[in-house]
Short mmCIF file of C-alpha atoms in Angstrom, two decimals:
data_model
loop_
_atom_site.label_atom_id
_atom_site.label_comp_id
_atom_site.label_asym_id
_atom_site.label_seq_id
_atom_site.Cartn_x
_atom_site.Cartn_y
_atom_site.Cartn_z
CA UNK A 1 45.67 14.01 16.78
CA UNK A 2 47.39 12.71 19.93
CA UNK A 3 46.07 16.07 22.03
CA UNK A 4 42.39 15.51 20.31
CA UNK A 5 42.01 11.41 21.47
CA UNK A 6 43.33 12.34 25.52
CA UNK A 7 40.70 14.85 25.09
CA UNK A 8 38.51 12.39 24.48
CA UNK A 9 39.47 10.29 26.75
CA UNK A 10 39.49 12.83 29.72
CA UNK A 11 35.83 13.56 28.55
CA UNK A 12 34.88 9.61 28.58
CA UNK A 13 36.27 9.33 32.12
CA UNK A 14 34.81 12.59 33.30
CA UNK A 15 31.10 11.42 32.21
CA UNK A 16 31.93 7.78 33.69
CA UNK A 17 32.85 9.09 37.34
CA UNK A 18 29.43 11.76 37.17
CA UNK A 19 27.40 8.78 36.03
CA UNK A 20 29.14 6.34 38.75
CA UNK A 21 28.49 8.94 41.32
CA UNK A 22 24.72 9.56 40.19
CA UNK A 23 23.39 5.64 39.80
CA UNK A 24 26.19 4.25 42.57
CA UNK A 25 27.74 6.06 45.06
CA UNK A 26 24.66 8.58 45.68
CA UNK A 27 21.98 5.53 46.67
CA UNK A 28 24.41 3.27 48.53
CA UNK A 29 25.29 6.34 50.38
CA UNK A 30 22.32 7.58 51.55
CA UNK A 31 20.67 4.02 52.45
CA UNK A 32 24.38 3.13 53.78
CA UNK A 33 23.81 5.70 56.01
CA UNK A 34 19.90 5.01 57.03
CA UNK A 35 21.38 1.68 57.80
CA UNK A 36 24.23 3.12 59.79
CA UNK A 37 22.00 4.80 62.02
CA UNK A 38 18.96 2.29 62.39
CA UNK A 39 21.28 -0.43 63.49
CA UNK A 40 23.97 1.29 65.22
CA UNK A 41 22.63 0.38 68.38
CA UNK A 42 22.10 3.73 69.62
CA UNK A 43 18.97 4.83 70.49
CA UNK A 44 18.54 8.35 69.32
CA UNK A 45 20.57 7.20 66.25
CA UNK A 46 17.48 5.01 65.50
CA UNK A 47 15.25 7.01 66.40
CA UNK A 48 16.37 9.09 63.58
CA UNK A 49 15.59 6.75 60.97
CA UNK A 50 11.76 5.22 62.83
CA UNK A 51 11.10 7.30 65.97
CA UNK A 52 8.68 6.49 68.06
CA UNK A 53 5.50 8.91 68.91
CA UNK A 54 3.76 7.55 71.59
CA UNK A 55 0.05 9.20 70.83
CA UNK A 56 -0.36 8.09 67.29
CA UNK A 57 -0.80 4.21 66.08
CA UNK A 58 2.10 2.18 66.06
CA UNK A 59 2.70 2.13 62.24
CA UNK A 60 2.37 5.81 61.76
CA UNK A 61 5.37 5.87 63.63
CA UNK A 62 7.95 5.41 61.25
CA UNK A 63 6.35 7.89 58.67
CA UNK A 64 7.67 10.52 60.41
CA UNK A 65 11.58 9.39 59.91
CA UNK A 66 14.52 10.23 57.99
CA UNK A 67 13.83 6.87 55.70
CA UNK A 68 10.12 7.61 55.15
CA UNK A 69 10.67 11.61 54.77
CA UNK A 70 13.43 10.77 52.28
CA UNK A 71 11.20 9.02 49.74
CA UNK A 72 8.80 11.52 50.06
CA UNK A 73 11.34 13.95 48.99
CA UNK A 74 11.97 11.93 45.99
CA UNK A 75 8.40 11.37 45.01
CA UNK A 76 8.00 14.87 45.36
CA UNK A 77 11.03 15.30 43.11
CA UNK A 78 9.89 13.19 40.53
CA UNK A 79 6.34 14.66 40.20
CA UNK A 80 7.66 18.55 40.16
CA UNK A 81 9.58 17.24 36.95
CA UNK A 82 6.59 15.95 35.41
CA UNK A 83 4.23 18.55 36.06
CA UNK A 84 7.39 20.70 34.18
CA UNK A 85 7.55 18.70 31.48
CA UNK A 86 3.83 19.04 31.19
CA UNK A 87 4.53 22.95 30.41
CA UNK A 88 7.64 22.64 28.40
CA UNK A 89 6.55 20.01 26.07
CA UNK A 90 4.75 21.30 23.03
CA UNK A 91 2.76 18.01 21.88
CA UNK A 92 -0.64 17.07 22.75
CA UNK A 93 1.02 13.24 22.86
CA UNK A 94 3.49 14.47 24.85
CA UNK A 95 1.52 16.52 27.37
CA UNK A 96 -0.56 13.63 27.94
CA UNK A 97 2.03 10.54 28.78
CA UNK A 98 3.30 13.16 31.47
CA UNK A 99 0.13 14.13 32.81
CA UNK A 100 -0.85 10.48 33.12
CA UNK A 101 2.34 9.75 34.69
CA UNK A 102 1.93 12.56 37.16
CA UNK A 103 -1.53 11.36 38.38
CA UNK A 104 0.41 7.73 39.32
CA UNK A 105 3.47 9.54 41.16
CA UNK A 106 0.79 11.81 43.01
CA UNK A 107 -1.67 8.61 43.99
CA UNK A 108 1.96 7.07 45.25
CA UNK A 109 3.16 9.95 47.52
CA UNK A 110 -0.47 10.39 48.59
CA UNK A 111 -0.65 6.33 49.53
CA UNK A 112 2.93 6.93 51.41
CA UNK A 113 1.69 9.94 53.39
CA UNK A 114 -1.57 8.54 54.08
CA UNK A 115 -3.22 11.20 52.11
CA UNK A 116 -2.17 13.05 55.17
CA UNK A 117 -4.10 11.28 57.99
CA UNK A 118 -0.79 11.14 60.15
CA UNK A 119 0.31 14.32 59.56
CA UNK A 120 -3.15 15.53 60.65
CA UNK A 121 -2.97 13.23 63.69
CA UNK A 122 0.38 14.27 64.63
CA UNK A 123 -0.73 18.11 65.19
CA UNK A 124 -4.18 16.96 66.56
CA UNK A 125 -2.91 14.71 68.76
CA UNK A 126 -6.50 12.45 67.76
CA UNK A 127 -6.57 9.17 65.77
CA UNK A 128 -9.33 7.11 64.35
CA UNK A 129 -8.93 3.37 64.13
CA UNK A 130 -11.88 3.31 61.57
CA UNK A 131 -10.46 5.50 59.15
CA UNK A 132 -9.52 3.61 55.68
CA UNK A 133 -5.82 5.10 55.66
CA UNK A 134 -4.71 3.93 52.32
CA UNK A 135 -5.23 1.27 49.63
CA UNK A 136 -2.04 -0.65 49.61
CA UNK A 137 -1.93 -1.59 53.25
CA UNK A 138 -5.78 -2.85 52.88
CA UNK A 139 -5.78 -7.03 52.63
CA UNK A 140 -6.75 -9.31 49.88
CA UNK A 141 -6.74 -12.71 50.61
CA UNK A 142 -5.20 -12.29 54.00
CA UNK A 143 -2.48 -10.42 52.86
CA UNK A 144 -1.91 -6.49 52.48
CA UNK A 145 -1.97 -5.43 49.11
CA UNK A 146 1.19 -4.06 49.44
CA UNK A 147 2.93 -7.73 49.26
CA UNK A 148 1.11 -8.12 45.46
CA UNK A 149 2.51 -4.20 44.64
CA UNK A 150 6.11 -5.53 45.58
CA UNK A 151 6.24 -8.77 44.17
CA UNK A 152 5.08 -7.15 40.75
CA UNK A 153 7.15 -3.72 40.85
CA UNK A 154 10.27 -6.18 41.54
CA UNK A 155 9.12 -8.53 38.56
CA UNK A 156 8.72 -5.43 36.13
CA UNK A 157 11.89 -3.55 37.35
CA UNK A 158 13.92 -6.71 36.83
CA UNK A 159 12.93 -6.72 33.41
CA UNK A 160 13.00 -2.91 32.68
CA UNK A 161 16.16 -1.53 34.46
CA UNK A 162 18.23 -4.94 34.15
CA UNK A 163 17.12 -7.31 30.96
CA UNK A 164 16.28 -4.76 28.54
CA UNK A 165 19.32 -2.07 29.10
CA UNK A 166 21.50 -5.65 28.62
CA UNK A 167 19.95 -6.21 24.98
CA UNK A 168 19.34 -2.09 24.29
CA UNK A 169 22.22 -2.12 21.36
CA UNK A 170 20.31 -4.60 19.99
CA UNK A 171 16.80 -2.99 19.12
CA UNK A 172 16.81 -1.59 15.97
CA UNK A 173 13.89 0.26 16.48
CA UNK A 174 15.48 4.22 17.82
CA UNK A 175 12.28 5.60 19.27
CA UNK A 176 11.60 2.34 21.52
CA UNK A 177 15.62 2.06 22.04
CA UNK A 178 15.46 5.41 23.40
CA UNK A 179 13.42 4.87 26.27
CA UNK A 180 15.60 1.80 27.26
CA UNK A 181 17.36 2.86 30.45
CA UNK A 182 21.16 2.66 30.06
CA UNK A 183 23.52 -0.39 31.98
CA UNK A 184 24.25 2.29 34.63
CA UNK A 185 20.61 1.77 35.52
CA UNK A 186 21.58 -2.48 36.59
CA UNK A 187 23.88 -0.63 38.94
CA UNK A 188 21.19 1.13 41.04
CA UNK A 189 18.95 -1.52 40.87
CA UNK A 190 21.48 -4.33 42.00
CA UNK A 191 22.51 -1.38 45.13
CA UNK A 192 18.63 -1.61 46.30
CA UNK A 193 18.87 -5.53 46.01
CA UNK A 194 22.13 -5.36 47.96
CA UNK A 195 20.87 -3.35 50.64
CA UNK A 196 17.27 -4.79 50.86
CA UNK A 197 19.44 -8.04 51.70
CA UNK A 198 21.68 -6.29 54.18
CA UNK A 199 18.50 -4.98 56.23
CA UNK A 200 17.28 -8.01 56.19
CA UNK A 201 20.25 -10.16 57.55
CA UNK A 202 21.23 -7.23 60.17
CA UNK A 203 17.15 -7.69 61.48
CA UNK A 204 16.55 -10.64 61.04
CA UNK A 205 20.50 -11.34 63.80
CA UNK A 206 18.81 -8.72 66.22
CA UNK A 207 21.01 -5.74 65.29
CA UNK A 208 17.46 -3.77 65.73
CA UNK A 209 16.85 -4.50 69.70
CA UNK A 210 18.18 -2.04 71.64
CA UNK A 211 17.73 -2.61 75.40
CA UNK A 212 15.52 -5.27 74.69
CA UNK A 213 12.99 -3.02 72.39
CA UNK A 214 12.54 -4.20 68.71
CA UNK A 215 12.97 -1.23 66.44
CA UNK A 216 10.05 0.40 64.65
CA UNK A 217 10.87 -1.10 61.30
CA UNK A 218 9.61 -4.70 61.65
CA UNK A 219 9.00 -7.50 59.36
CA UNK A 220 8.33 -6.16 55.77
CA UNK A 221 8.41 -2.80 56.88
CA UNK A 222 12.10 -3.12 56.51
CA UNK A 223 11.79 -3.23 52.63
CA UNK A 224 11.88 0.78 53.59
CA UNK A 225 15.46 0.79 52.76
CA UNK A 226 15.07 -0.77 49.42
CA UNK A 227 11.79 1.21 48.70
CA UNK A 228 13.85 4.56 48.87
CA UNK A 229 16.69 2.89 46.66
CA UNK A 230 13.31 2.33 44.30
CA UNK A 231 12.06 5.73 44.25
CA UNK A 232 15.66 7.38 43.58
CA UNK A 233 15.47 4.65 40.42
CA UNK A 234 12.65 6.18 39.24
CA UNK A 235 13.81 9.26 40.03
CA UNK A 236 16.94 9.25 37.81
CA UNK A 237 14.65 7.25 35.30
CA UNK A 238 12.27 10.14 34.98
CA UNK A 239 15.42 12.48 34.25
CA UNK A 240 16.00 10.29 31.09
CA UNK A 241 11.88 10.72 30.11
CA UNK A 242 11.84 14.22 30.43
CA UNK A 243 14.26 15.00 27.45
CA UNK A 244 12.74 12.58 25.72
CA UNK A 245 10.05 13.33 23.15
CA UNK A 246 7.25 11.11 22.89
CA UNK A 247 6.71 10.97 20.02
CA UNK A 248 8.72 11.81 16.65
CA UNK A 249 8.67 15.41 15.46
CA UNK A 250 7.38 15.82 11.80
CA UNK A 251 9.97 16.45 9.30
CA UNK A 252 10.07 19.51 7.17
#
């Protein structure tokens, strides 16, 4: 009995340090270490994160560094798990919710890459001014629709990854409960808000100048960090979907 409950107990502390490593260390690592570098004060340290490249626009630039590249990587991530779910799930129902979801994560990574204008620009060496790059950095009411996206993704991920995991034990219904993210998911979220904060503070005191040149993350741009801490949420989130079945399978 004794050797059966420190089994357990070895188990239970085994799954606590993966799951501490996968929703905390992992994300405060990585952007720890974007941070690191963009602020260290070194040039080609920041450079790493938001180089400069003289012949394109000036906020193409950063598109092309570690903290940009990163999220696409994730994005990319995310949507190769869909599109596998699409062939592994059996259910029309099922088939559709991740084909839907796979059109949103593609019109995402295609927004972030400019559906590949820079990329294009970067090997051509040519830019056009006139070109409609993407949707979210158009303006509506004076302001770039990217400032509506944020304010509402940060409104619904409050709700999804911190209030309802907080109250999961409490829905009675087991289909809805299990799409409720678990409490490890607050943990990842509250990392992003942490190091959105910590950007912030170490731009907003200068820590971005280096011989007297601003940085190439400026102004909201440097919600970057906290965008790729947004992305891995998802990320881990559509790990959880993916075993999931969408809907009930029919007793026999």
């Amino acid at each position: 009995m004794g050797d059966s409950c420190a089994r357990t107990s070895s188990y239970h502390d085994i799954m606590n340090t993966k799951q501490l490593v996968k929703f905390i260390l992992i994300p405060a690592s990585i952007n720890l270490l974007c941070i690191a570098l963009y602020f260290s004060g070194i040039k080609f340290a920041q450079q790493i994160v938001a180089p400069t490249v003289p012949w394109l626009l000036e906020n193409s630039w950063r598109e092309f560094g570690l903290l940009e590249l990163l999220q696409n990587v994730v994005l990319l991530a995310i949507l190769f798990l869909l599109l596998r779910a699409i062939k592994s799930h059996t259910l029309v129902l099922e088939k559709v919710f991740f084909a839907l979801a796979s059109s949103v994560v593609l019109f995402i990574f295609l927004e972030e890459i400019d559906y590949g204008l820079h990329f294009y620009e970067l090997i051509s060496g040519e830019h056009s001014e006139r070109v409609i790059r993407n949707w979210h950095n158009e303006e509506t009411n004076n302001k770039q629709n990217v400032r509506y996206l944020q304010k509402a993704a940060n409104v619904l991920m409050a709700i999804w990854f911190v209030v309802l995991p907080l109250f999961k034990n409490k829905i009675n219904n087991p289909f809805f409960r299990s799409f409720i993210p678990s409490r490890w998911f607050i943990g990842t979220f509250l990392v992003g808000v942490l190091i959105s904060q910590l950007a912030h503070f170490l731009s907003k005191n200068d820590f971005a100048i280096i011989e007297g040149i601003q940085g190439n993350l400026k102004g909201n741009t440097t919600s970057e960090f906290r965008e790729l801490n947004n992305y891995y949420l998802y990320l881990l989130y559509t790990i959880q979907l993916v075993s999931l079945k969408v809907v009930p399978q029919e007793k026999k």
